[in-house]
Short mmCIF file of C-alpha atoms and ligand atoms in Angstrom, two decimals:
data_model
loop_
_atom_site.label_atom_id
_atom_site.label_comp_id
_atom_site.label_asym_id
_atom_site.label_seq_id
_atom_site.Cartn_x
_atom_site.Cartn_y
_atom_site.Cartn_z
CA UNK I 651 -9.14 -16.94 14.44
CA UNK I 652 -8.30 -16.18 10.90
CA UNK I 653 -5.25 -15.06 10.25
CA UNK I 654 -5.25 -11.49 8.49
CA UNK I 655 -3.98 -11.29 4.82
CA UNK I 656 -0.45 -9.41 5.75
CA UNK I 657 0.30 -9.58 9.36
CA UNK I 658 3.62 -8.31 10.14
CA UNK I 659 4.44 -9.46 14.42
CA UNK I 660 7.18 -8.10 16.14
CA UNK I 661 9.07 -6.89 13.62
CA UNK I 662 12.35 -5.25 14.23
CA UNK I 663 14.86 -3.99 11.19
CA UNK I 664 17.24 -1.19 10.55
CA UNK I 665 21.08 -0.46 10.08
CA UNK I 666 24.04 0.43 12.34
CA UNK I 667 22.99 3.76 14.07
CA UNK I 668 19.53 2.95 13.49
CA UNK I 669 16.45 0.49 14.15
CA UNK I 670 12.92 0.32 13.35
CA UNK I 671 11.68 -1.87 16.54
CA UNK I 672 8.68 -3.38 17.96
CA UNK I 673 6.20 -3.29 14.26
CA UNK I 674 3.14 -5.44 14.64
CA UNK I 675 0.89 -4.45 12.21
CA UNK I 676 -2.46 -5.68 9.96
CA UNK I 677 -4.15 -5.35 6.94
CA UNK I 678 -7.35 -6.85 6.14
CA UNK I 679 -7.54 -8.06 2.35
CA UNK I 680 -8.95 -5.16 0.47
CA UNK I 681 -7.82 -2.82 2.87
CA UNK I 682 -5.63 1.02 1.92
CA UNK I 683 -3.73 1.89 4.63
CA UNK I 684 -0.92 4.75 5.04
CA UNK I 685 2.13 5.01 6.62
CA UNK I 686 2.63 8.70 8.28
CA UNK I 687 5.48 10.16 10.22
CA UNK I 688 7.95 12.49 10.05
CA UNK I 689 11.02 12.27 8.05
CA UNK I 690 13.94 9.83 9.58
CA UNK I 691 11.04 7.60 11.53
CA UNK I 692 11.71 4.52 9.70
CA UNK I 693 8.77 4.55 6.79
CA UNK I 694 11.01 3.51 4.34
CA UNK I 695 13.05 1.04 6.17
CA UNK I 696 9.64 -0.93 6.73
CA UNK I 697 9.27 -1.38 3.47
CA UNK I 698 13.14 -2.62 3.07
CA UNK I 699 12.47 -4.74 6.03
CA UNK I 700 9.28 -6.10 4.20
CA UNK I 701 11.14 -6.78 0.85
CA UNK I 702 14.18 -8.36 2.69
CA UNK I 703 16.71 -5.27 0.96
CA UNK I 704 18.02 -5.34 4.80
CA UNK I 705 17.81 -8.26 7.16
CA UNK I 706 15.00 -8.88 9.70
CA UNK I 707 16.36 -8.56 13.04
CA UNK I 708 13.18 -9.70 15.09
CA UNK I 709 9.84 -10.83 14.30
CA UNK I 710 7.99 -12.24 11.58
CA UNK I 711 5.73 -11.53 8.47
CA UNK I 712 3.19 -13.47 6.67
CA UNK I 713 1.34 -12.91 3.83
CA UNK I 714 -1.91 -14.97 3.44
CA UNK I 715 -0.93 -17.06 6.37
CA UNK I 716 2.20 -18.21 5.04
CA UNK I 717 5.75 -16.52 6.28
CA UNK I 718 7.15 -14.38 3.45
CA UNK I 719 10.73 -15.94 4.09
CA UNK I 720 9.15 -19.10 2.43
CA UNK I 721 8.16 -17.27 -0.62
CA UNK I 722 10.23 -17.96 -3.90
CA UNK I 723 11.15 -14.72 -5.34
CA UNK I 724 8.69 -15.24 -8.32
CA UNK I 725 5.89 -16.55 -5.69
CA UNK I 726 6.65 -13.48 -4.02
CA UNK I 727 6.41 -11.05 -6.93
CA UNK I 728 2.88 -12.20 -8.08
CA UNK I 729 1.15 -11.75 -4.81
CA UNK I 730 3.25 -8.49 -3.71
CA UNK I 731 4.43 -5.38 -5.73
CA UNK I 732 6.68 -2.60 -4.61
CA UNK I 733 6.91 0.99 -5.80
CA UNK I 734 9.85 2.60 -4.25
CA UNK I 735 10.96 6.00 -4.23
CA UNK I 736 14.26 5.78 -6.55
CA UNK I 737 13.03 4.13 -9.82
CA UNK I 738 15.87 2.81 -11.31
CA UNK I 739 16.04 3.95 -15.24
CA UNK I 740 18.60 2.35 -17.38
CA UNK I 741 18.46 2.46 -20.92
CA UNK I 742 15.31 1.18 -21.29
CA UNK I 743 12.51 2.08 -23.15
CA UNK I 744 9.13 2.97 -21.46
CA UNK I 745 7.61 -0.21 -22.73
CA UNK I 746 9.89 -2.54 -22.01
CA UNK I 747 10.56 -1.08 -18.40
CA UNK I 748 6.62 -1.69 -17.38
CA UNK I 749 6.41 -5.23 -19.74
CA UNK I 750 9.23 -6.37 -16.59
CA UNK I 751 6.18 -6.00 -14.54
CA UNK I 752 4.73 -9.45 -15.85
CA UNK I 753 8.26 -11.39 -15.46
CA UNK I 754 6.93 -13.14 -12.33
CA UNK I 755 4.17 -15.59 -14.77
CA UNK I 756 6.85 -15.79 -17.24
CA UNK I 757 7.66 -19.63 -17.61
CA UNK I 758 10.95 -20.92 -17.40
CA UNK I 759 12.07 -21.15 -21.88
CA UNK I 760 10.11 -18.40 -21.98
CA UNK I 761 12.12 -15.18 -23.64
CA UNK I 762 9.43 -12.95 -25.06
CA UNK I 763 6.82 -11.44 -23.80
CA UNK I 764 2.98 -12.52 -24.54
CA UNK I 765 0.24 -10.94 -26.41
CA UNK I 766 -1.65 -10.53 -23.20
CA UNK I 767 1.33 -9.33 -21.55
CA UNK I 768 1.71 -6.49 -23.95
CA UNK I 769 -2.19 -5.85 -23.39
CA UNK I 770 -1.86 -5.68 -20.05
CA UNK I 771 1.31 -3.43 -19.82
CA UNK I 772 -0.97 -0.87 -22.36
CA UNK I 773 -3.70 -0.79 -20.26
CA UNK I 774 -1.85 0.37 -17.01
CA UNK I 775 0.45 2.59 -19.16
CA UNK I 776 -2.88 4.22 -20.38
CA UNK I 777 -4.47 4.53 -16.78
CA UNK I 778 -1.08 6.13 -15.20
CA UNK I 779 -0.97 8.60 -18.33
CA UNK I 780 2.49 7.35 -19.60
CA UNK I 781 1.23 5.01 -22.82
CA UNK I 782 2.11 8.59 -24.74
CA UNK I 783 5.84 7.82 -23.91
CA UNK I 784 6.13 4.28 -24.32
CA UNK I 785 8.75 4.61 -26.98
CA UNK I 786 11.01 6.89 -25.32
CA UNK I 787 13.58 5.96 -23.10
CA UNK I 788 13.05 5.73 -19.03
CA UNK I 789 15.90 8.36 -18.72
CA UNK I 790 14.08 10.80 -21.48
CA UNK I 791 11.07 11.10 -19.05
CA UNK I 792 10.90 13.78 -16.23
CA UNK I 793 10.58 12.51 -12.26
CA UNK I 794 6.67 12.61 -12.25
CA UNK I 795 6.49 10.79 -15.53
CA UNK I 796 9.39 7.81 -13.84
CA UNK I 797 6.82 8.00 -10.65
CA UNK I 798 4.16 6.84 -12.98
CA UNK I 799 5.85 4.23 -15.32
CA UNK I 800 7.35 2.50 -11.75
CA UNK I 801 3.40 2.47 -10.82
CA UNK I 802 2.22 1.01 -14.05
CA UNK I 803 4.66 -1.76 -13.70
CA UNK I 804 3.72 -2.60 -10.21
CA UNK I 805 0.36 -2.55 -11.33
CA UNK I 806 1.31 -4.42 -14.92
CA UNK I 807 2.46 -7.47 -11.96
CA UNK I 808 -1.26 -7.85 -11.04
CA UNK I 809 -0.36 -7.90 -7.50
CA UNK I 810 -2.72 -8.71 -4.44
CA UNK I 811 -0.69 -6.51 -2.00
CA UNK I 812 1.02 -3.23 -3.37
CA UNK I 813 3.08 -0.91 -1.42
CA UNK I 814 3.94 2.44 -2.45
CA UNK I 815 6.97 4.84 -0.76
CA UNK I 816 5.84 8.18 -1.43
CA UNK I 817 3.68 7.63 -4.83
CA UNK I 818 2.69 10.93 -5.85
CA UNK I 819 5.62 12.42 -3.82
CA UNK I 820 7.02 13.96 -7.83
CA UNK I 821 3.49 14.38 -9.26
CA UNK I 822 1.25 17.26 -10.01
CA UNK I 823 -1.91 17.72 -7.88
CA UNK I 824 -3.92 16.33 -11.24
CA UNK I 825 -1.70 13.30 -11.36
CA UNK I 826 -1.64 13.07 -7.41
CA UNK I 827 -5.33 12.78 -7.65
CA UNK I 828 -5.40 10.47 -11.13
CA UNK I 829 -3.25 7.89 -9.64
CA UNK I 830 -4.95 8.19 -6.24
CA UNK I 831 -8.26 7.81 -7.72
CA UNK I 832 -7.01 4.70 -9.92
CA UNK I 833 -5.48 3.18 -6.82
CA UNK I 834 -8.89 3.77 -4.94
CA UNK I 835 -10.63 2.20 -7.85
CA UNK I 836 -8.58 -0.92 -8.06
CA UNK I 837 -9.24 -1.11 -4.39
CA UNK I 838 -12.48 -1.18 -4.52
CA UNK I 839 -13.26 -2.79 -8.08
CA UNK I 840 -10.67 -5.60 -7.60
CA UNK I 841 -9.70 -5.80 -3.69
CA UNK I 842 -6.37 -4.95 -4.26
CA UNK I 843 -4.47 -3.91 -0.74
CA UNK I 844 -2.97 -0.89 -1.16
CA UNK I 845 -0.34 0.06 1.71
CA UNK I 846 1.15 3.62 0.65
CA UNK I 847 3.97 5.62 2.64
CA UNK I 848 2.73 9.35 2.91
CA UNK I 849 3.45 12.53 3.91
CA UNK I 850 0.58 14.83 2.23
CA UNK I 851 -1.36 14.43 5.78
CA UNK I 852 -4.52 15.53 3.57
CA UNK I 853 -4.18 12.98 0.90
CA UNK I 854 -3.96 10.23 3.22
CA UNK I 855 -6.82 10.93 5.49
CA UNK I 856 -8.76 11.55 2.14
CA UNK I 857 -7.68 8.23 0.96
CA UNK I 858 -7.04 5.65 3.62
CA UNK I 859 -9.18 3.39 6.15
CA UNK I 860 -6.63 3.02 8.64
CA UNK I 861 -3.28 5.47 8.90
CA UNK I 862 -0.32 4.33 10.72
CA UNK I 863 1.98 6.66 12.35
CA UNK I 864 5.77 5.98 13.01
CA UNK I 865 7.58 8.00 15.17
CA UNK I 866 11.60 7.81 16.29
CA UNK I 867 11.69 4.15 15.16
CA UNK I 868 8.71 2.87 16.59
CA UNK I 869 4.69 2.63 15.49
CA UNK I 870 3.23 5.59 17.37
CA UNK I 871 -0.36 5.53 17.00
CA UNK I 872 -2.61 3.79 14.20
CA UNK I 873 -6.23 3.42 13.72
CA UNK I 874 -8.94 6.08 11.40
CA UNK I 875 -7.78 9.29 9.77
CA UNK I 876 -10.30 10.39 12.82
CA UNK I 877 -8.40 9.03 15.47
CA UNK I 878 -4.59 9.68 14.04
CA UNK I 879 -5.24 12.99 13.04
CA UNK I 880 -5.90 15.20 15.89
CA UNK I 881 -4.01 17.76 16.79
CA UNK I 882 -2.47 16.64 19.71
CA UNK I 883 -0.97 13.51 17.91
CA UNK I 884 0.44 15.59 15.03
CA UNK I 885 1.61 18.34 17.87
CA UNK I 886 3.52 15.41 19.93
CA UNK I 887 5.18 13.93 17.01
CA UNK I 888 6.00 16.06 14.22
CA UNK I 889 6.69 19.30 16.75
CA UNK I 890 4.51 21.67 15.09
CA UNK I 891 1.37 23.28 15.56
CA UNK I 892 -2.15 22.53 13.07
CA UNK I 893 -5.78 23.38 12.76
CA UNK I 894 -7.90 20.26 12.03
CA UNK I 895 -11.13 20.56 10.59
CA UNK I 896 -13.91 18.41 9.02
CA UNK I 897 -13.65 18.41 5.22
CA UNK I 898 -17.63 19.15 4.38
CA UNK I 899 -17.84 17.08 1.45
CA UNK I 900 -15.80 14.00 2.38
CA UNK I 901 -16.30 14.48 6.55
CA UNK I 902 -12.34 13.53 6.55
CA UNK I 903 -10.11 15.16 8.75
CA UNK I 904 -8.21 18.46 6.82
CA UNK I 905 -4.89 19.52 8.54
CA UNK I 906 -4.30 23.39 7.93
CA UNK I 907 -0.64 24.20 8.54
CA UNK I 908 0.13 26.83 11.17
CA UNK I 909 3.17 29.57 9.85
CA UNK I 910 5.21 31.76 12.13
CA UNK I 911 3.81 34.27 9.37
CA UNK I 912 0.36 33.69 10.19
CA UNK I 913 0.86 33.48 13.65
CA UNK I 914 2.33 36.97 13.29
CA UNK I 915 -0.70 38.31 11.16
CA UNK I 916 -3.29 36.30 13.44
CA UNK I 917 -1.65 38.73 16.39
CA UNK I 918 -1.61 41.95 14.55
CA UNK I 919 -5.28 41.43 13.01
CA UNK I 920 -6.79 40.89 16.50
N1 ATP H 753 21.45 2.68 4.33
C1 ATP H 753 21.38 3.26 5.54
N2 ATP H 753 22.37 3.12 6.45
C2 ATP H 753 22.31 3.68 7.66
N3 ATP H 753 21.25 4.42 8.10
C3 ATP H 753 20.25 4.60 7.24
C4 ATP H 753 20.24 4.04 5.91
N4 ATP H 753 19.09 4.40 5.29
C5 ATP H 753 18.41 5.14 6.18
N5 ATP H 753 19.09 5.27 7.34
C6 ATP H 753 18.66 5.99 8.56
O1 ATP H 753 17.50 5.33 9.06
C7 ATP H 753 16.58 6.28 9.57
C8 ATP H 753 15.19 6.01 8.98
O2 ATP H 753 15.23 6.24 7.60
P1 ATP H 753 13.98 6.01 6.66
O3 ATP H 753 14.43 6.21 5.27
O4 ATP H 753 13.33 4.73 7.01
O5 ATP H 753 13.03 7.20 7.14
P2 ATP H 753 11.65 7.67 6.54
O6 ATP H 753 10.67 7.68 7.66
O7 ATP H 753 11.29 6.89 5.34
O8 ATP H 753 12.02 9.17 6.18
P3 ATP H 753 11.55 10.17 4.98
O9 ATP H 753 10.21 10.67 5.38
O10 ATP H 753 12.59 11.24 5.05
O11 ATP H 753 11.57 9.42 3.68
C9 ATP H 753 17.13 7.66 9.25
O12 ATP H 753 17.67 8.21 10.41
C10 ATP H 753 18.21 7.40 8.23
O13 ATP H 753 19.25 8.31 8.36
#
């Protein structure tokens, strides 16, 4: 059988007082996938476990067949890019921040950046809506803006496999849809895999083939928006009531959230 282009098997990671357990999980090149699940369930510490930021205390991963351990660092860094949620921002201009993007296929004497370095970092800065502040320092630029210079430089890496904690978690609702949109496009016009931590329930059924919900540690439930989002499967996990409907246009699942206000004007209206 051929082996799928990130296969993570048995994969068990966490801290003292805490561990992520039991992970076997696939993505099909080409594929965008999200992670779901409440807050505490271990999204995050996946992706720690993934980039080796903790240890691995089970299990294996491999990307195209080959076990990520055995990746050099630069290897590594040209076939996988990482958007977390803290972007770290020195005192570093824009510019220079997303150029560290294209480090990996720097050669060893090799100081300065390329022309087609620079054109690269541009273009991504111009697609994520930042090339307006490349002059200005990381630190001058407001969380949203951060969110979208950390995604240019993943991008500026030219990765095959990019995963994102939480991407549009500081954005707007037109930059939530922008960077969406470019992600989706990239996806589709260049096969990159896109696996993207979540919690807008609506954004991710809009935007993902397969959703993967964690819950307490473990890897609840994963398969179609259709098949993740029903109510009973929110219900049992995140402990709260929804109304799912069919989204006419996109026939995606919508999740409507369910007050203890509405609940209270439902009963007096009826
Ligand atoms: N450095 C750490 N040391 C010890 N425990 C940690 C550490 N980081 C996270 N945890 C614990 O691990 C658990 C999972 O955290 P994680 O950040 O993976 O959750 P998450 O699903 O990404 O949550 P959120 O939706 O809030 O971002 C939590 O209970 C958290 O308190």
């Amino acid at each position: 059988m051929k082996p799928s282009f990130f296969h993570i098997e048995n994969f068990s990671c966490g801290y003292p007082g805490f561990k992520l357990s039991g992970i076997n999980l696939s993505l099909e090149k080409g594929s965008f996938s999200g992670i779901i699940g409440p807050n505490g369930s271990g999204k995050t510490t996946l992706f720690r476990g993934i980039t080796s930021s903790i240890a691995t205390l089970e299990g294996r991963i491999f990307l195209k067949g080959k076990d990520l351990q055995l990746f050099s660092l630069k290897e590594r860094a040209r076939k996988m890019a990482i958007v977390t949620q803290f972007t770290d921002t020195d005192q570093i201009s824009v510019e220079d921040y997303v150029l560290m993007g294209r480090m990996p296929y720097h050669h060893r004497f090799q100081f300065f950046e390329s022309k087609n370095d620079v054109e690269k970092a541009h273009k991504y800065m111009q697609l994520t809506d930042v090339f307006k502040h490349k002059d200005k320092l990381m630190t001058e630029l407001s969380g949203g803006e951060q969110q979208r210079a950390a995604i240019a430089r993943a991008l500026t890496q030219e990765p095959e496999l990019l995963l994102l904690d939480e991407p549009t978690s500081h954005l707007d609702i037109t930059h939530q849809v922008r960077i969406l949109d470019l992600l989706h496009r990239l996806n589709q016009e260049m096969g990159l895999t896109v696996l993207m931590v979540i919690h807008d329930l609506n954004l991710a059924s809009e935007y993902c083939d397969q959703l993967v919900l964690f819950n307490e540690g473990r890897l609840f439930t994963q398969g179609t928006p259709e098949e993740v989002l029903t109510f009973d499967t929110i219900e049992k996990v995140y402990k709260t009531p929804v109304i799912t409907r069919t989204n006419p246009y996109s026939n995606k699942p919508v999740i409507f959230l369910v007050s203890e206000k509405m609940m209270k004007q439902g009963g007096e209206n009826r």
